Amino acid sequence: FFLVGLNGKESTFAEILWQLFGKVQDISELMMFLLISLGWKVLRPHLDISEIRFAVAISIISFYLGVFQVACTTPSTCSGYQL
């Protein structure tokens, strides 16, 4: 699907970019489920500051792990860590 016109090979940059977009979509779905389960905009108009901080922390941690998962394709790039 990511064929380059001249050589027919996949574009590594485009593949990584689409994987990152997929991770962002997964995180957005996670946040949607979390915020709905907290009752935001369904039962109450505002969240507490601790709930907002928790949601932001979960988003940041998920994004960091997602970027690490996309970037970690070979054992040499992972520096010995496994997900």
PDB file of N, CA and C in Angstrom:
ATOM      1  N   PHE A   1       0.807  -1.189   0.000  1.00  0.00           N
ATOM      2  CA  PHE A   1       0.000   0.000   0.000  1.00  0.00           C
ATOM      3  C   PHE A   1       0.856   1.261   0.000  1.00  0.00           C
ATOM      4  N   PHE A   2       2.067   1.157   0.493  1.00  0.00           N
ATOM      5  CA  PHE A   2       2.962   2.307   0.517  1.00  0.00           C
ATOM      6  C   PHE A   2       4.019   2.150  -0.567  1.00  0.00           C
ATOM      7  N   LEU A   3       3.579   1.863  -1.769  1.00  0.00           N
ATOM      8  CA  LEU A   3       4.531   1.635  -2.843  1.00  0.00           C
ATOM      9  C   LEU A   3       5.060   2.951  -3.379  1.00  0.00           C
ATOM     10  N   VAL A   4       6.345   2.994  -3.542  1.00  0.00           N
ATOM     11  CA  VAL A   4       6.991   4.151  -4.146  1.00  0.00           C
ATOM     12  C   VAL A   4       7.013   3.900  -5.644  1.00  0.00           C
ATOM     13  N   GLY A   5       6.759   4.947  -6.398  1.00  0.00           N
ATOM     14  CA  GLY A   5       6.595   4.803  -7.841  1.00  0.00           C
ATOM     15  C   GLY A   5       7.779   4.199  -8.567  1.00  0.00           C
ATOM     16  N   LEU A   6       8.997   4.537  -8.182  1.00  0.00           N
ATOM     17  CA  LEU A   6      10.147   4.095  -8.968  1.00  0.00           C
ATOM     18  C   LEU A   6      10.666   2.716  -8.575  1.00  0.00           C
ATOM     19  N   ASN A   7      10.799   2.450  -7.294  1.00  0.00           N
ATOM     20  CA  ASN A   7      11.435   1.189  -6.904  1.00  0.00           C
ATOM     21  C   ASN A   7      10.462   0.155  -6.358  1.00  0.00           C
ATOM     22  N   GLY A   8       9.229   0.524  -6.055  1.00  0.00           N
ATOM     23  CA  GLY A   8       8.247  -0.444  -5.594  1.00  0.00           C
ATOM     24  C   GLY A   8       8.440  -0.902  -4.170  1.00  0.00           C
ATOM     25  N   LYS A   9       9.287  -0.239  -3.407  1.00  0.00           N
ATOM     26  CA  LYS A   9       9.514  -0.624  -2.015  1.00  0.00           C
ATOM     27  C   LYS A   9       8.647   0.218  -1.100  1.00  0.00           C
ATOM     28  N   GLU A  10       8.402  -0.326   0.095  1.00  0.00           N
ATOM     29  CA  GLU A  10       7.611   0.407   1.069  1.00  0.00           C
ATOM     30  C   GLU A  10       8.414   1.563   1.645  1.00  0.00           C
ATOM     31  N   SER A  11       7.747   2.629   1.932  1.00  0.00           N
ATOM     32  CA  SER A  11       8.375   3.777   2.564  1.00  0.00           C
ATOM     33  C   SER A  11       8.420   3.543   4.072  1.00  0.00           C
ATOM     34  N   THR A  12       9.608   3.489   4.626  1.00  0.00           N
ATOM     35  CA  THR A  12       9.760   3.227   6.053  1.00  0.00           C
ATOM     36  C   THR A  12       9.166   4.364   6.872  1.00  0.00           C
ATOM     37  N   PHE A  13       9.395   5.597   6.443  1.00  0.00           N
ATOM     38  CA  PHE A  13       8.859   6.744   7.165  1.00  0.00           C
ATOM     39  C   PHE A  13       7.335   6.719   7.191  1.00  0.00           C
ATOM     40  N   ALA A  14       6.714   6.425   6.062  1.00  0.00           N
ATOM     41  CA  ALA A  14       5.252   6.382   5.995  1.00  0.00           C
ATOM     42  C   ALA A  14       4.705   5.252   6.853  1.00  0.00           C
ATOM     43  N   GLU A  15       5.380   4.121   6.863  1.00  0.00           N
ATOM     44  CA  GLU A  15       4.931   2.990   7.675  1.00  0.00           C
ATOM     45  C   GLU A  15       4.994   3.335   9.162  1.00  0.00           C
ATOM     46  N   ILE A  16       6.078   3.961   9.584  1.00  0.00           N
ATOM     47  CA  ILE A  16       6.217   4.350  10.989  1.00  0.00           C
ATOM     48  C   ILE A  16       5.184   5.415  11.343  1.00  0.00           C
ATOM     49  N   LEU A  17       4.960   6.351  10.431  1.00  0.00           N
ATOM     50  CA  LEU A  17       3.978   7.401  10.677  1.00  0.00           C
ATOM     51  C   LEU A  17       2.580   6.826  10.844  1.00  0.00           C
ATOM     52  N   TRP A  18       2.203   5.864  10.010  1.00  0.00           N
ATOM     53  CA  TRP A  18       0.880   5.246  10.126  1.00  0.00           C
ATOM     54  C   TRP A  18       0.769   4.422  11.402  1.00  0.00           C
ATOM     55  N   GLN A  19       1.855   3.782  11.820  1.00  0.00           N
ATOM     56  CA  GLN A  19       1.825   3.048  13.089  1.00  0.00           C
ATOM     57  C   GLN A  19       1.633   4.001  14.259  1.00  0.00           C
ATOM     58  N   LEU A  20       2.293   5.161  14.209  1.00  0.00           N
ATOM     59  CA  LEU A  20       2.107   6.156  15.270  1.00  0.00           C
ATOM     60  C   LEU A  20       0.684   6.699  15.275  1.00  0.00           C
ATOM     61  N   PHE A  21       0.110   6.932  14.096  1.00  0.00           N
ATOM     62  CA  PHE A  21      -1.284   7.367  14.030  1.00  0.00           C
ATOM     63  C   PHE A  21      -2.210   6.307  14.620  1.00  0.00           C
ATOM     64  N   GLY A  22      -1.898   5.042  14.386  1.00  0.00           N
ATOM     65  CA  GLY A  22      -2.688   3.959  14.977  1.00  0.00           C
ATOM     66  C   GLY A  22      -2.606   3.959  16.497  1.00  0.00           C
ATOM     67  N   LYS A  23      -1.418   4.235  17.022  1.00  0.00           N
ATOM     68  CA  LYS A  23      -1.254   4.307  18.481  1.00  0.00           C
ATOM     69  C   LYS A  23      -2.031   5.484  19.061  1.00  0.00           C
ATOM     70  N   VAL A  24      -2.009   6.619  18.370  1.00  0.00           N
ATOM     71  CA  VAL A  24      -2.760   7.792  18.832  1.00  0.00           C
ATOM     72  C   VAL A  24      -4.263   7.488  18.816  1.00  0.00           C
ATOM     73  N   GLN A  25      -4.717   6.769  17.806  1.00  0.00           N
ATOM     74  CA  GLN A  25      -6.128   6.385  17.756  1.00  0.00           C
ATOM     75  C   GLN A  25      -6.473   5.451  18.912  1.00  0.00           C
ATOM     76  N   ASP A  26      -5.606   4.509  19.218  1.00  0.00           N
ATOM     77  CA  ASP A  26      -5.844   3.609  20.350  1.00  0.00           C
ATOM     78  C   ASP A  26      -5.916   4.380  21.668  1.00  0.00           C
ATOM     79  N   ILE A  27      -5.026   5.355  21.828  1.00  0.00           N
ATOM     80  CA  ILE A  27      -5.026   6.159  23.053  1.00  0.00           C
ATOM     81  C   ILE A  27      -6.290   7.007  23.130  1.00  0.00           C
ATOM     82  N   SER A  28      -6.742   7.527  21.997  1.00  0.00           N
ATOM     83  CA  SER A  28      -7.980   8.313  21.978  1.00  0.00           C
ATOM     84  C   SER A  28      -9.175   7.458  22.380  1.00  0.00           C
ATOM     85  N   GLU A  29      -9.220   6.231  21.897  1.00  0.00           N
ATOM     86  CA  GLU A  29     -10.295   5.324  22.292  1.00  0.00           C
ATOM     87  C   GLU A  29     -10.232   5.020  23.782  1.00  0.00           C
ATOM     88  N   LEU A  30      -9.032   4.792  24.290  1.00  0.00           N
ATOM     89  CA  LEU A  30      -8.854   4.534  25.714  1.00  0.00           C
ATOM     90  C   LEU A  30      -9.351   5.709  26.545  1.00  0.00           C
ATOM     91  N   MET A  31      -9.000   6.929  26.127  1.00  0.00           N
ATOM     92  CA  MET A  31      -9.433   8.123  26.858  1.00  0.00           C
ATOM     93  C   MET A  31     -10.945   8.303  26.765  1.00  0.00           C
ATOM     94  N   MET A  32     -11.523   7.995  25.619  1.00  0.00           N
ATOM     95  CA  MET A  32     -12.968   8.104  25.473  1.00  0.00           C
ATOM     96  C   MET A  32     -13.668   7.162  26.449  1.00  0.00           C
ATOM     97  N   PHE A  33     -13.221   5.914  26.523  1.00  0.00           N
ATOM     98  CA  PHE A  33     -13.821   4.961  27.452  1.00  0.00           C
ATOM     99  C   PHE A  33     -13.607   5.380  28.901  1.00  0.00           C
ATOM    100  N   LEU A  34     -12.419   5.895  29.214  1.00  0.00           N
ATOM    101  CA  LEU A  34     -12.130   6.329  30.578  1.00  0.00           C
ATOM    102  C   LEU A  34     -13.011   7.500  30.982  1.00  0.00           C
ATOM    103  N   LEU A  35     -13.116   8.505  30.120  1.00  0.00           N
ATOM    104  CA  LEU A  35     -13.900   9.688  30.453  1.00  0.00           C
ATOM    105  C   LEU A  35     -15.397   9.386  30.532  1.00  0.00           C
ATOM    106  N   ILE A  36     -15.868   8.517  29.677  1.00  0.00           N
ATOM    107  CA  ILE A  36     -17.281   8.113  29.753  1.00  0.00           C
ATOM    108  C   ILE A  36     -17.536   7.319  31.031  1.00  0.00           C
ATOM    109  N   SER A  37     -16.593   6.455  31.399  1.00  0.00           N
ATOM    110  CA  SER A  37     -16.779   5.674  32.622  1.00  0.00           C
ATOM    111  C   SER A  37     -16.736   6.557  33.864  1.00  0.00           C
ATOM    112  N   LEU A  38     -16.031   7.690  33.795  1.00  0.00           N
ATOM    113  CA  LEU A  38     -16.029   8.648  34.904  1.00  0.00           C
ATOM    114  C   LEU A  38     -17.286   9.507  34.928  1.00  0.00           C
ATOM    115  N   GLY A  39     -18.092   9.425  33.889  1.00  0.00           N
ATOM    116  CA  GLY A  39     -19.354  10.139  33.841  1.00  0.00           C
ATOM    117  C   GLY A  39     -19.258  11.533  33.271  1.00  0.00           C
ATOM    118  N   TRP A  40     -18.160  11.857  32.618  1.00  0.00           N
ATOM    119  CA  TRP A  40     -17.990  13.206  32.086  1.00  0.00           C
ATOM    120  C   TRP A  40     -18.957  13.441  30.933  1.00  0.00           C
ATOM    121  N   LYS A  41     -19.686  14.535  30.997  1.00  0.00           N
ATOM    122  CA  LYS A  41     -20.678  14.975  30.014  1.00  0.00           C
ATOM    123  C   LYS A  41     -21.893  14.051  29.938  1.00  0.00           C
ATOM    124  N   VAL A  42     -21.913  12.984  30.744  1.00  0.00           N
ATOM    125  CA  VAL A  42     -23.080  12.106  30.787  1.00  0.00           C
ATOM    126  C   VAL A  42     -23.846  12.356  32.085  1.00  0.00           C
ATOM    127  N   LEU A  43     -23.118  12.291  33.200  1.00  0.00           N
ATOM    128  CA  LEU A  43     -23.738  12.514  34.505  1.00  0.00           C
ATOM    129  C   LEU A  43     -23.360  13.849  35.132  1.00  0.00           C
ATOM    130  N   ARG A  44     -22.199  14.373  34.745  1.00  0.00           N
ATOM    131  CA  ARG A  44     -21.741  15.628  35.344  1.00  0.00           C
ATOM    132  C   ARG A  44     -20.943  16.420  34.309  1.00  0.00           C
ATOM    133  N   PRO A  45     -20.991  17.741  34.398  1.00  0.00           N
ATOM    134  CA  PRO A  45     -20.346  18.564  33.367  1.00  0.00           C
ATOM    135  C   PRO A  45     -18.841  18.714  33.534  1.00  0.00           C
ATOM    136  N   HIS A  46     -18.310  18.521  34.746  1.00  0.00           N
ATOM    137  CA  HIS A  46     -16.890  18.746  34.990  1.00  0.00           C
ATOM    138  C   HIS A  46     -16.274  17.559  35.730  1.00  0.00           C
ATOM    139  N   LEU A  47     -14.990  17.353  35.518  1.00  0.00           N
ATOM    140  CA  LEU A  47     -14.247  16.337  36.257  1.00  0.00           C
ATOM    141  C   LEU A  47     -13.422  17.007  37.344  1.00  0.00           C
ATOM    142  N   ASP A  48     -13.104  16.246  38.382  1.00  0.00           N
ATOM    143  CA  ASP A  48     -12.205  16.741  39.428  1.00  0.00           C
ATOM    144  C   ASP A  48     -10.797  16.849  38.861  1.00  0.00           C
ATOM    145  N   ILE A  49      -9.980  17.668  39.516  1.00  0.00           N
ATOM    146  CA  ILE A  49      -8.606  17.862  39.044  1.00  0.00           C
ATOM    147  C   ILE A  49      -7.808  16.561  39.126  1.00  0.00           C
ATOM    148  N   SER A  50      -8.083  15.730  40.121  1.00  0.00           N
ATOM    149  CA  SER A  50      -7.359  14.452  40.227  1.00  0.00           C
ATOM    150  C   SER A  50      -7.732  13.510  39.081  1.00  0.00           C
ATOM    151  N   GLU A  51      -8.975  13.545  38.639  1.00  0.00           N
ATOM    152  CA  GLU A  51      -9.396  12.714  37.509  1.00  0.00           C
ATOM    153  C   GLU A  51      -8.771  13.198  36.205  1.00  0.00           C
ATOM    154  N   ILE A  52      -8.654  14.500  36.063  1.00  0.00           N
ATOM    155  CA  ILE A  52      -8.011  15.053  34.866  1.00  0.00           C
ATOM    156  C   ILE A  52      -6.535  14.689  34.849  1.00  0.00           C
ATOM    157  N   ARG A  53      -5.869  14.819  35.984  1.00  0.00           N
ATOM    158  CA  ARG A  53      -4.447  14.458  36.073  1.00  0.00           C
ATOM    159  C   ARG A  53      -4.239  12.983  35.777  1.00  0.00           C
ATOM    160  N   PHE A  54      -5.127  12.138  36.285  1.00  0.00           N
ATOM    161  CA  PHE A  54      -5.021  10.706  36.020  1.00  0.00           C
ATOM    162  C   PHE A  54      -5.162  10.416  34.526  1.00  0.00           C
ATOM    163  N   ALA A  55      -6.131  11.036  33.878  1.00  0.00           N
ATOM    164  CA  ALA A  55      -6.343  10.818  32.445  1.00  0.00           C
ATOM    165  C   ALA A  55      -5.143  11.302  31.634  1.00  0.00           C
ATOM    166  N   VAL A  56      -4.584  12.448  32.002  1.00  0.00           N
ATOM    167  CA  VAL A  56      -3.411  12.967  31.295  1.00  0.00           C
ATOM    168  C   VAL A  56      -2.212  12.055  31.499  1.00  0.00           C
ATOM    169  N   ALA A  57      -2.024  11.568  32.731  1.00  0.00           N
ATOM    170  CA  ALA A  57      -0.902  10.661  33.008  1.00  0.00           C
ATOM    171  C   ALA A  57      -1.031   9.367  32.216  1.00  0.00           C
ATOM    172  N   ILE A  58      -2.221   8.817  32.146  1.00  0.00           N
ATOM    173  CA  ILE A  58      -2.443   7.586  31.373  1.00  0.00           C
ATOM    174  C   ILE A  58      -2.172   7.838  29.893  1.00  0.00           C
ATOM    175  N   SER A  59      -2.585   8.987  29.391  1.00  0.00           N
ATOM    176  CA  SER A  59      -2.340   9.318  27.980  1.00  0.00           C
ATOM    177  C   SER A  59      -0.852   9.430  27.685  1.00  0.00           C
ATOM    178  N   ILE A  60      -0.122  10.122  28.548  1.00  0.00           N
ATOM    179  CA  ILE A  60       1.312  10.310  28.322  1.00  0.00           C
ATOM    180  C   ILE A  60       2.064   8.989  28.405  1.00  0.00           C
ATOM    181  N   ILE A  61       1.754   8.182  29.398  1.00  0.00           N
ATOM    182  CA  ILE A  61       2.420   6.884  29.538  1.00  0.00           C
ATOM    183  C   ILE A  61       2.094   5.987  28.344  1.00  0.00           C
ATOM    184  N   SER A  62       0.833   5.971  27.925  1.00  0.00           N
ATOM    185  CA  SER A  62       0.440   5.147  26.776  1.00  0.00           C
ATOM    186  C   SER A  62       1.137   5.601  25.501  1.00  0.00           C
ATOM    187  N   PHE A  63       1.250   6.925  25.312  1.00  0.00           N
ATOM    188  CA  PHE A  63       1.918   7.431  24.117  1.00  0.00           C
ATOM    189  C   PHE A  63       3.405   7.089  24.145  1.00  0.00           C
ATOM    190  N   TYR A  64       4.045   7.234  25.299  1.00  0.00           N
ATOM    191  CA  TYR A  64       5.461   6.891  25.417  1.00  0.00           C
ATOM    192  C   TYR A  64       5.687   5.418  25.095  1.00  0.00           C
ATOM    193  N   LEU A  65       4.876   4.544  25.657  1.00  0.00           N
ATOM    194  CA  LEU A  65       5.031   3.111  25.381  1.00  0.00           C
ATOM    195  C   LEU A  65       4.704   2.779  23.930  1.00  0.00           C
ATOM    196  N   GLY A  66       3.743   3.496  23.340  1.00  0.00           N
ATOM    197  CA  GLY A  66       3.415   3.282  21.937  1.00  0.00           C
ATOM    198  C   GLY A  66       4.550   3.681  21.014  1.00  0.00           C
ATOM    199  N   VAL A  67       5.174   4.825  21.295  1.00  0.00           N
ATOM    200  CA  VAL A  67       6.328   5.255  20.494  1.00  0.00           C
ATOM    201  C   VAL A  67       7.466   4.265  20.647  1.00  0.00           C
ATOM    202  N   PHE A  68       7.684   3.802  21.851  1.00  0.00           N
ATOM    203  CA  PHE A  68       8.746   2.819  22.087  1.00  0.00           C
ATOM    204  C   PHE A  68       8.450   1.523  21.345  1.00  0.00           C
ATOM    205  N   GLN A  69       7.186   1.116  21.322  1.00  0.00           N
ATOM    206  CA  GLN A  69       6.814  -0.109  20.620  1.00  0.00           C
ATOM    207  C   GLN A  69       7.011   0.031  19.112  1.00  0.00           C
ATOM    208  N   VAL A  70       6.691   1.178  18.544  1.00  0.00           N
ATOM    209  CA  VAL A  70       6.878   1.401  17.115  1.00  0.00           C
ATOM    210  C   VAL A  70       8.362   1.470  16.776  1.00  0.00           C
ATOM    211  N   ALA A  71       9.147   2.141  17.622  1.00  0.00           N
ATOM    212  CA  ALA A  71      10.574   2.314  17.344  1.00  0.00           C
ATOM    213  C   ALA A  71      11.371   1.043  17.589  1.00  0.00           C
ATOM    214  N   CYS A  72      10.900   0.183  18.425  1.00  0.00           N
ATOM    215  CA  CYS A  72      11.634  -1.026  18.799  1.00  0.00           C
ATOM    216  C   CYS A  72      11.300  -2.153  17.815  1.00  0.00           C
ATOM    217  N   THR A  73      12.051  -2.204  16.731  1.00  0.00           N
ATOM    218  CA  THR A  73      11.788  -3.220  15.715  1.00  0.00           C
ATOM    219  C   THR A  73      12.830  -4.328  15.705  1.00  0.00           C
ATOM    220  N   THR A  74      14.039  -4.041  16.152  1.00  0.00           N
ATOM    221  CA  THR A  74      15.100  -5.046  16.196  1.00  0.00           C
ATOM    222  C   THR A  74      15.701  -5.062  17.596  1.00  0.00           C
ATOM    223  N   PRO A  75      16.355  -6.163  17.980  1.00  0.00           N
ATOM    224  CA  PRO A  75      16.971  -6.203  19.313  1.00  0.00           C
ATOM    225  C   PRO A  75      18.022  -5.117  19.537  1.00  0.00           C
ATOM    226  N   SER A  76      18.686  -4.670  18.490  1.00  0.00           N
ATOM    227  CA  SER A  76      19.694  -3.631  18.670  1.00  0.00           C
ATOM    228  C   SER A  76      19.061  -2.271  18.964  1.00  0.00           C
ATOM    229  N   THR A  77      17.887  -1.995  18.399  1.00  0.00           N
ATOM    230  CA  THR A  77      17.231  -0.726  18.684  1.00  0.00           C
ATOM    231  C   THR A  77      16.508  -0.752  20.028  1.00  0.00           C
ATOM    232  N   CYS A  78      16.236  -1.916  20.549  1.00  0.00           N
ATOM    233  CA  CYS A  78      15.548  -2.022  21.832  1.00  0.00           C
ATOM    234  C   CYS A  78      16.496  -1.994  23.006  1.00  0.00           C
ATOM    235  N   SER A  79      17.779  -2.133  22.781  1.00  0.00           N
ATOM    236  CA  SER A  79      18.795  -2.156  23.827  1.00  0.00           C
ATOM    237  C   SER A  79      18.531  -3.246  24.850  1.00  0.00           C
ATOM    238  N   GLY A  80      17.992  -4.360  24.405  1.00  0.00           N
ATOM    239  CA  GLY A  80      17.776  -5.483  25.287  1.00  0.00           C
ATOM    240  C   GLY A  80      16.428  -5.516  25.967  1.00  0.00           C
ATOM    241  N   TYR A  81      15.630  -4.448  25.843  1.00  0.00           N
ATOM    242  CA  TYR A  81      14.313  -4.427  26.478  1.00  0.00           C
ATOM    243  C   TYR A  81      13.312  -5.144  25.593  1.00  0.00           C
ATOM    244  N   GLN A  82      12.369  -5.791  26.225  1.00  0.00           N
ATOM    245  CA  GLN A  82      11.291  -6.457  25.489  1.00  0.00           C
ATOM    246  C   GLN A  82       9.969  -5.940  25.999  1.00  0.00           C
ATOM    247  N   LEU A  83       9.025  -5.718  25.086  1.00  0.00           N
ATOM    248  CA  LEU A  83       7.683  -5.264  25.474  1.00  0.00           C
ATOM    249  C   LEU A  83       6.767  -6.439  25.605  1.00  0.00           C
TER     250      LEU A  83
END
